[in-house]
Amino acid sequence: MLILDNFDKSAVTVDNVIFGFDDEDLKVLLIKRGESPFEGSWALPGYFVKGDEDLDKAAKRVLAELTGLENVYLEQVETFGKTNRHPAGRVITVAYYSLIKISDFKITPNSIANRAVWKSTSFAQDLAFDHDEIFKACFNRLKRKVRSKPIGFELLPPKFTLTKLQQLYEAILEVQLDKRNFRKKILSMDLLHYLDEREEKVAHRPAKLYKFDENKYQEFLSKGMVFDISESKSKGAKKKLKF
Amino acid sequence: MLILDNFDKSAVTVDNVIFGFDDEDLKVLLIKRGESPFEGSWALPGYFVKGDEDLDKAAKRVLAELTGLENVYLEQVETFGKTNRHPAGRVITVAYYSLIKISDFKITPNSIANRAVWKSTSFAQDLAFDHDEIFKACFNRLKRKVRSKPIGFELLPPKFTLTKLQQLYEAILEVQLDKRNFRKKILSMDLLHYLDEREEKVAHRPAKLYKFDENKYQEFLSKGMVFDISESKSKGAKKKLKF
DNA sequence: TCAAAAGTGTTCTTATTACACCCATGG
DNA sequence: CCATGGGTGTAATAAGAACACTTTTGA
């Protein structure tokens, strides 16, 4: 039987890219480092994995400790294992991203989150360690995934307007979308339930409120249909996403 | 400054899902385990990562030792970190898949590959450890990736016929494709260079030989075009891929 | 009555699908 | 001359893209 002591071992961490969406702006949760190395830099929240702890459990635990939230969308993205990525020695890190409703997020007293701040994704740069690379990998994964699975709703409050939904997609995909085509496509999938409620106290025509209907989505899938907010395939070199 | 000794450490391996394509059949390289645990079972070839070795380098090294091949398409897929996945203790494994031309593959004398065998992907099951899960994750990744990037060509010899290319896609995607529509789509992308050569000594009309043209692909990309062998979006519940 | 965002259809263009016969070669 | 796989086009349908005005509300 194999003896593991014969082989090199490494410290292992999980790093979390926690996305939130706050009225028109996609945000990521960052912490300001209070200690060396990279003291004063912004960094992704992460922590060490325990020896008797499954990786996925570690990611959930760290996320819960940071945000106070459980039952949150969480997905492993990539593992970063350059020998020199951490100045203190070899640390392999497994990156996860998660999607949370900012309104549910509470800064828990004991947690690292005391120093945590929501930053717009467009300002998430010059992070500590190789966190720029990790952030980019997770953001790219989110961009891809949000087009083929209805995970975007994880970022919205239970009741939302179609405009908020469109703004969310525009923020994630970093493109402009056509309002009529977007609505036509989303509504044609028949995944939303109109709540027979509207916005209140807005200085314009109040928008209808919808919720995402998990049952309808299961039906949708069982018909062999595929959620798809598709990328433009136009020959015309545009980086624009069209509907 | 952080002291890593305060945290638990884990042994780390890379496991490789090495795909090859051998006339009509997608294959994966497996080894028969000669030692406990799982003695006699088929397993994915993998090995321990050294303490001073980047993860990606480790994957390349292990692949080269196994196949004698370098400069091969290699992609990290997922990290498996359940505490009980290895009977000898905690071993976190990072799964990679690679695509090689079977014809280039030589069993190198010193290597684990002495016990390596190409198995049809449809028979890759009941593997040791959690290798079924790892294989499935890598196969799924390949399925997705091959639709959006021209990596399929990595599996073919430098000169190939359109029928071989189609068979490759059918083997990976596990669907039947329409010959005329497939050819129309592939040729319309203008990524193949016709070599003005044909098959020889075949008992039927000899097929034209093509090669994949990397320069044409770069042009293609710079026009903003997207390689896409797309999935059917038909409402009709079909699992069939259509053209 | 003004400003602000909600809501709504049609036409044009492009991509996808389905489908069947003749061709070139070796045995 | 037969068996085998190579090679080819068109018509119907479906999806995507472009685009502008009217409605409802609060201030």
JSON list of C-alpha atoms in Angstrom, two decimals, chain B residues 12 15 27 36 45 78 84 88 92-93 104 156 172 178 197 203:
[
{"chain": "B", "resi": 12, "resn": "VAL", "atom": "CA", "xyz": [-1.41, 16.52, -4.58]},
{"chain": "B", "resi": 15, "resn": "ASP", "atom": "CA", "xyz": [-4.66, 12.75, -13.22]},
{"chain": "B", "resi": 27, "resn": "LYS", "atom": "CA", "xyz": [-10.22, 6.26, -27.11]},
{"chain": "B", "resi": 36, "resn": "SER", "atom": "CA", "xyz": [-3.04, -2.02, -3.91]},
{"chain": "B", "resi": 45, "resn": "PRO", "atom": "CA", "xyz": [-2.74, 7.63, -15.46]},
{"chain": "B", "resi": 78, "resn": "GLU", "atom": "CA", "xyz": [-11.41, 20.23, -12.26]},
{"chain": "B", "resi": 84, "resn": "ASN", "atom": "CA", "xyz": [-11.98, 9.98, 1.46]},
{"chain": "B", "resi": 88, "resn": "ALA", "atom": "CA", "xyz": [-4.14, 5.96, 1.87]},
{"chain": "B", "resi": 92, "resn": "ILE", "atom": "CA", "xyz": [-6.19, 16.15, -3.76]},
{"chain": "B", "resi": 93, "resn": "THR", "atom": "CA", "xyz": [-6.05, 15.55, -7.49]},
{"chain": "B", "resi": 104, "resn": "ASP", "atom": "CA", "xyz": [2.47, 9.64, -32.70]},
{"chain": "B", "resi": 156, "resn": "LEU", "atom": "CA", "xyz": [-6.36, 13.78, -36.31]},
{"chain": "B", "resi": 172, "resn": "ILE", "atom": "CA", "xyz": [-16.95, 12.96, -29.32]},
{"chain": "B", "resi": 178, "resn": "ASP", "atom": "CA", "xyz": [-25.74, 14.97, -41.67]},
{"chain": "B", "resi": 197, "resn": "GLU", "atom": "CA", "xyz": [-3.98, 14.97, -52.69]},
{"chain": "B", "resi": 203, "resn": "ALA", "atom": "CA", "xyz": [-11.89, 0.38, -52.76]}
]
